[in-house]
mmCIF file with all atom_site columns, C-alpha atoms in Angstrom:
data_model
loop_
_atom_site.group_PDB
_atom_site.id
_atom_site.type_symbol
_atom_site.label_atom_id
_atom_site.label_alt_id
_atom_site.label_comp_id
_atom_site.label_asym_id
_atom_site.label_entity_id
_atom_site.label_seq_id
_atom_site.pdbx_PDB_ins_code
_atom_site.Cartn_x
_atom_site.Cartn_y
_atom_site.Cartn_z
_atom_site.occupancy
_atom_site.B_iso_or_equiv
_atom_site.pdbx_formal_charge
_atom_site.auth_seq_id
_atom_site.auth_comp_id
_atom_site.auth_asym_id
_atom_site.auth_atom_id
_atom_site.pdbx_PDB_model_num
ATOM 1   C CA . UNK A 1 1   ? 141.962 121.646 102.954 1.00 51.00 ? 1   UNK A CA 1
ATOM 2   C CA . UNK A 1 2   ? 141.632 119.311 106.248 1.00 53.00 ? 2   UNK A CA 1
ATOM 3   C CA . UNK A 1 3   ? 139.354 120.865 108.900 1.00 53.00 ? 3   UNK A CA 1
ATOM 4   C CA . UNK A 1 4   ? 140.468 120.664 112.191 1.00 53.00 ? 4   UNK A CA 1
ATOM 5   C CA . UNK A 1 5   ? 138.463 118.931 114.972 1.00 54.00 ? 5   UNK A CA 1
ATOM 6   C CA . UNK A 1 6   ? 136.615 121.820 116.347 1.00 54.00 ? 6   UNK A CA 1
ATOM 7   C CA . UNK A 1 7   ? 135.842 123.290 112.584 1.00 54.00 ? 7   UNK A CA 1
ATOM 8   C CA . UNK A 1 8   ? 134.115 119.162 111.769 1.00 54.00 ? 8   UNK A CA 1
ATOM 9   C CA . UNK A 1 9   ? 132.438 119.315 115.198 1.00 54.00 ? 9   UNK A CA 1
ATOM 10  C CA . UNK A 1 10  ? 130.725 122.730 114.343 1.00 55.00 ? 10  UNK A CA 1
ATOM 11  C CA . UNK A 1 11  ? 129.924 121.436 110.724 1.00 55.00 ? 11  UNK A CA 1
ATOM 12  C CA . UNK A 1 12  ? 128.153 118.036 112.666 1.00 56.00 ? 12  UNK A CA 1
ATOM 13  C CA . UNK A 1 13  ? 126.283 120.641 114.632 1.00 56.00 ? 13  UNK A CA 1
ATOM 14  C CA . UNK A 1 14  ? 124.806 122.280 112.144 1.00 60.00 ? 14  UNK A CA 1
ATOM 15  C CA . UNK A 1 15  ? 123.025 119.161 110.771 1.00 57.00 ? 15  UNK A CA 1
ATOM 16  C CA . UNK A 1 16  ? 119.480 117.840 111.699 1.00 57.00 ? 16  UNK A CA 1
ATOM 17  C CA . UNK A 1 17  ? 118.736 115.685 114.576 1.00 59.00 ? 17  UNK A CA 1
ATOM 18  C CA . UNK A 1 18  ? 118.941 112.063 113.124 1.00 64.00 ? 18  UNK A CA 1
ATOM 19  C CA . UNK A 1 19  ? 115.756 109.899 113.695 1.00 61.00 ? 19  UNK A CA 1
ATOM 20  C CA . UNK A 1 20  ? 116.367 106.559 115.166 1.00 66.00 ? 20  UNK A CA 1
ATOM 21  C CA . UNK A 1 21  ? 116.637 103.682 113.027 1.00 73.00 ? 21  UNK A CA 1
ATOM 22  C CA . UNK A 1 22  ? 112.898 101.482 112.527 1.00 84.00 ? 22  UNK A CA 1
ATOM 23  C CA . UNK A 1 23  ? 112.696 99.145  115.180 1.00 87.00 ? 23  UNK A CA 1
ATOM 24  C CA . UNK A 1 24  ? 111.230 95.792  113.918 1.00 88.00 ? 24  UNK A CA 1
ATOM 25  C CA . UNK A 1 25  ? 107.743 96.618  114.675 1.00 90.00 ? 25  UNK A CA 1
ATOM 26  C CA . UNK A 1 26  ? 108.118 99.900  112.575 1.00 90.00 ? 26  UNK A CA 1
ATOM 27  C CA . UNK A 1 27  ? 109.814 97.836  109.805 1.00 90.00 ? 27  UNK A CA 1
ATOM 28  C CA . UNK A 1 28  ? 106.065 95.558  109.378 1.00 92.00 ? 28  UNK A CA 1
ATOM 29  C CA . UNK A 1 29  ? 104.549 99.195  109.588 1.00 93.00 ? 29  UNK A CA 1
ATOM 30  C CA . UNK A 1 30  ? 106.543 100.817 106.876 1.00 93.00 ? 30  UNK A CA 1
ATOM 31  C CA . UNK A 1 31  ? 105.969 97.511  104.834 1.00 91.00 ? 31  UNK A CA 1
ATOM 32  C CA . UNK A 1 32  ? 102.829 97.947  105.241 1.00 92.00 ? 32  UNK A CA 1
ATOM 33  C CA . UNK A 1 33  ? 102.297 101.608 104.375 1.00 93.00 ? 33  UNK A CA 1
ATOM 34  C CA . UNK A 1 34  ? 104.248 101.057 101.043 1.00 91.00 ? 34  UNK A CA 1
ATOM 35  C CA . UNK A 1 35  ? 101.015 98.460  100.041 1.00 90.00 ? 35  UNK A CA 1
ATOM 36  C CA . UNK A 1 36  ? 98.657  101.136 99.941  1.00 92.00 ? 36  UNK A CA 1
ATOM 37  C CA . UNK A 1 37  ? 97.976  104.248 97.941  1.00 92.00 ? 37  UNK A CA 1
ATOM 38  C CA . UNK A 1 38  ? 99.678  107.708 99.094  1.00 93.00 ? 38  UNK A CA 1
ATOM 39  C CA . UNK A 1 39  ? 96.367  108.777 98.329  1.00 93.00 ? 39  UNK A CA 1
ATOM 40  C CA . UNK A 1 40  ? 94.392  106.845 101.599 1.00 94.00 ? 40  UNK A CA 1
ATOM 41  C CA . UNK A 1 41  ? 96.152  109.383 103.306 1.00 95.00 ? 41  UNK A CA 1
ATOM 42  C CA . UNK A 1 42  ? 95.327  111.973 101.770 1.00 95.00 ? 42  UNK A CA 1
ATOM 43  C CA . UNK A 1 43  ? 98.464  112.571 99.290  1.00 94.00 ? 43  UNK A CA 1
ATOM 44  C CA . UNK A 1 44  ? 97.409  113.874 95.398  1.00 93.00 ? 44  UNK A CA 1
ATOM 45  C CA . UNK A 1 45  ? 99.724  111.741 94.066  1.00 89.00 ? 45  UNK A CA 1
ATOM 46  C CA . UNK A 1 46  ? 99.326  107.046 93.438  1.00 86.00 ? 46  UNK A CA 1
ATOM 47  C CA . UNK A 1 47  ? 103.220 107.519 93.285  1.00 88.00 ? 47  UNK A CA 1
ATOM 48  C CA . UNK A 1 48  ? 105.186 106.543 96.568  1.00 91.00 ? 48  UNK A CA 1
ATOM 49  C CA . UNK A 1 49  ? 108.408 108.814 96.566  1.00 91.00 ? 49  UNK A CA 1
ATOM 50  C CA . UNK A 1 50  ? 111.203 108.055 99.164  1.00 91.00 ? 50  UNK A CA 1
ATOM 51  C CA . UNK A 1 51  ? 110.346 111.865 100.260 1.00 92.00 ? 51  UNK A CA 1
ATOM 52  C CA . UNK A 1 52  ? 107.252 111.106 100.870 1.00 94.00 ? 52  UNK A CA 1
ATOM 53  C CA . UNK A 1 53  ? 107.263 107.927 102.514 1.00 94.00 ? 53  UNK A CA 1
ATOM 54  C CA . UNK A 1 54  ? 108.966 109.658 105.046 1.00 93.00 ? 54  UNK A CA 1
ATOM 55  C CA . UNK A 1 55  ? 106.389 112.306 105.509 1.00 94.00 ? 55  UNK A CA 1
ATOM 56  C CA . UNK A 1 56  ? 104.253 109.824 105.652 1.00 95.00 ? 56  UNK A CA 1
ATOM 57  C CA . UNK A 1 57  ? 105.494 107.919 108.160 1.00 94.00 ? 57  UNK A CA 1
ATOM 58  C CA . UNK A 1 58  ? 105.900 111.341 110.480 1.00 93.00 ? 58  UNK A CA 1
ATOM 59  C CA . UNK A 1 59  ? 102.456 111.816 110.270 1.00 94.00 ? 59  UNK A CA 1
ATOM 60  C CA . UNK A 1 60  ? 101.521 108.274 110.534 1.00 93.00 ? 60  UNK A CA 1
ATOM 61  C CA . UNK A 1 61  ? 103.538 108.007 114.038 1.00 91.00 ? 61  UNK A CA 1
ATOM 62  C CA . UNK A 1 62  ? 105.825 104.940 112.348 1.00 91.00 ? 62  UNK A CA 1
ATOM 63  C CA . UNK A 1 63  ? 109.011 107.537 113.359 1.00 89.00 ? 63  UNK A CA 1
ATOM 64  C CA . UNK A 1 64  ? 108.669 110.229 115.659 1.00 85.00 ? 64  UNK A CA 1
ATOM 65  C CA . UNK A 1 65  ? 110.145 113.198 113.245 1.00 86.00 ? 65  UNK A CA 1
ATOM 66  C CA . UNK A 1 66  ? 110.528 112.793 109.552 1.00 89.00 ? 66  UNK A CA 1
ATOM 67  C CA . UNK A 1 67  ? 113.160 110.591 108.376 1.00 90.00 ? 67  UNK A CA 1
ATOM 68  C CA . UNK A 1 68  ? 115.612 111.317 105.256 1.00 90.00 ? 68  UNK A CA 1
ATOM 69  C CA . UNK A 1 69  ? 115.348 109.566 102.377 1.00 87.00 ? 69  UNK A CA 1
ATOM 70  C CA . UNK A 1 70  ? 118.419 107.642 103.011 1.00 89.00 ? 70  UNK A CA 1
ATOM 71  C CA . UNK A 1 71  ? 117.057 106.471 106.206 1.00 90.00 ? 71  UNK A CA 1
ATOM 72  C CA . UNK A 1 72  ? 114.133 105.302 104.003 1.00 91.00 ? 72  UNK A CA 1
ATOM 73  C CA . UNK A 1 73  ? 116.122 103.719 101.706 1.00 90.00 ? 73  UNK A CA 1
ATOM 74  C CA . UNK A 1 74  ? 118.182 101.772 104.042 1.00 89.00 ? 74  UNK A CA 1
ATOM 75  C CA . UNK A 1 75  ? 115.210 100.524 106.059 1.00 91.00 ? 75  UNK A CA 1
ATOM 76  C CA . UNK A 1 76  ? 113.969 99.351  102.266 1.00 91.00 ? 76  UNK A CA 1
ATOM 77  C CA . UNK A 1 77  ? 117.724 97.645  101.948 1.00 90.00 ? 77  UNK A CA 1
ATOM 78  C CA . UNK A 1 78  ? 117.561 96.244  104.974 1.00 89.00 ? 78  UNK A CA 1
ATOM 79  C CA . UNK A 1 79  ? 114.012 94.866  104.442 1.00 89.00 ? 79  UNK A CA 1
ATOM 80  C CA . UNK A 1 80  ? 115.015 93.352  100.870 1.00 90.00 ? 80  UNK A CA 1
ATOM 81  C CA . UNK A 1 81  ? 112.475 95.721  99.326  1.00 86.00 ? 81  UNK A CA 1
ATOM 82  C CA . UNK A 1 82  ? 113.353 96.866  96.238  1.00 82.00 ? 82  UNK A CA 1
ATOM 83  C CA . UNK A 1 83  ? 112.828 100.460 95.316  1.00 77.00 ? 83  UNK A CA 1
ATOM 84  C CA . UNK A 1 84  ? 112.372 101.106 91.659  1.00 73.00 ? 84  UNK A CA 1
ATOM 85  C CA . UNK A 1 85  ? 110.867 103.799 89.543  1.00 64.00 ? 85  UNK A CA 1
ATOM 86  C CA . UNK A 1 86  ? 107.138 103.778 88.979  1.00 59.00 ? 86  UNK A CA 1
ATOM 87  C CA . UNK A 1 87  ? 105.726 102.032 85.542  1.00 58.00 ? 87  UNK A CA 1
ATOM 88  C CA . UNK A 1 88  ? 102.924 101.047 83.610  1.00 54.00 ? 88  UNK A CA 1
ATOM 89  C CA . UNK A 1 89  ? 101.116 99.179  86.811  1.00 58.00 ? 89  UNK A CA 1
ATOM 90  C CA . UNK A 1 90  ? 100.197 103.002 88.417  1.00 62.00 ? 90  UNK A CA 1
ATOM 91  C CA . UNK A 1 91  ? 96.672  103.863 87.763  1.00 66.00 ? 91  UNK A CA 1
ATOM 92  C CA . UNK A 1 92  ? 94.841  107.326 87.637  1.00 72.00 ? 92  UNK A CA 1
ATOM 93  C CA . UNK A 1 93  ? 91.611  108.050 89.792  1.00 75.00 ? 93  UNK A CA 1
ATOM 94  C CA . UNK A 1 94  ? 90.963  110.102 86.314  1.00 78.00 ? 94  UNK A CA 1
ATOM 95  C CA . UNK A 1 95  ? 88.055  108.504 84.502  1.00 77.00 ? 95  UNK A CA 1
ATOM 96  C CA . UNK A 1 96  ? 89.646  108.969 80.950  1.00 79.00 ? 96  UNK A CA 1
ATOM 97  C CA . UNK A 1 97  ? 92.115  107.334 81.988  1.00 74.00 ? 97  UNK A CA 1
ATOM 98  C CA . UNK A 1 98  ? 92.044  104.066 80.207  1.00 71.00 ? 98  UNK A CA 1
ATOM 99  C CA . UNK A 1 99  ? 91.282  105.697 76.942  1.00 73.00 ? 99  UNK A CA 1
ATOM 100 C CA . UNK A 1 100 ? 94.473  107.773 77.223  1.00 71.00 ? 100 UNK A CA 1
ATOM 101 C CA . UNK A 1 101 ? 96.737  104.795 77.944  1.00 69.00 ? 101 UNK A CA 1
ATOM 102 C CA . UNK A 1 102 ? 94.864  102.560 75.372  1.00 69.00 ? 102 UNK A CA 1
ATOM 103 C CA . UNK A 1 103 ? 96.527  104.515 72.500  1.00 64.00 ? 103 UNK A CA 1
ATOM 104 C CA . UNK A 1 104 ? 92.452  105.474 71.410  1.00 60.00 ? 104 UNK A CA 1
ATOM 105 C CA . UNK A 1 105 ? 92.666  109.426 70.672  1.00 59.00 ? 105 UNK A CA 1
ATOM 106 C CA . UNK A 1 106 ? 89.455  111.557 69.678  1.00 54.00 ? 106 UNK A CA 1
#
């Protein structure tokens, strides 16, 4: 079924306000964010989530409302940053830590 022009025009309606695209100097800041922990700002997680980068960067003042995760992603695109899922190199504030990863049970 085709909507008609006023039916898509409702449908755009309903969405969220877009945020602006980064502007180069909130490019450098979002580069920069993504070489720290989520944790210096207060996150419980070491594990930087397109979701959360972009609550981060609302609360940070790099955009002015949060940003989807697309928007995210495409800034990371456009930036050559590759996004992939976390591995071995993430490290846990927990003290046991190094035991529990080293294979050493008891």
């Amino acid at each position: 079924m085709r909507l008609g022009w006023s039916a898509a025009s409702d449908a755009r309606a309903d969405r969220p306000p877009s945020v602006p695209p980064f502007d180069a100097a909130g490019c450098e800041r979002l580069r920069d964010l993504l070489h720290r922990s989520p944790r210096d700002f207060g996150k419980p997680t070491s594990v930087w989530t397109l979701a959360l980068v972009a609550e981060v960067c609302a609360e940070a003042g790099i955009t002015s409302e949060r940003a989807s995760h697309e928007t995210i992603r495409n800034t990371l695109r456009r930036l050559e940053v590759r996004w992939q899922r976390a591995k071995d190199w993430i490290v846990s504030p927990d003290p046991a830590y190094a035991q529990q990863t080293s294979g050493v049970i008891g």
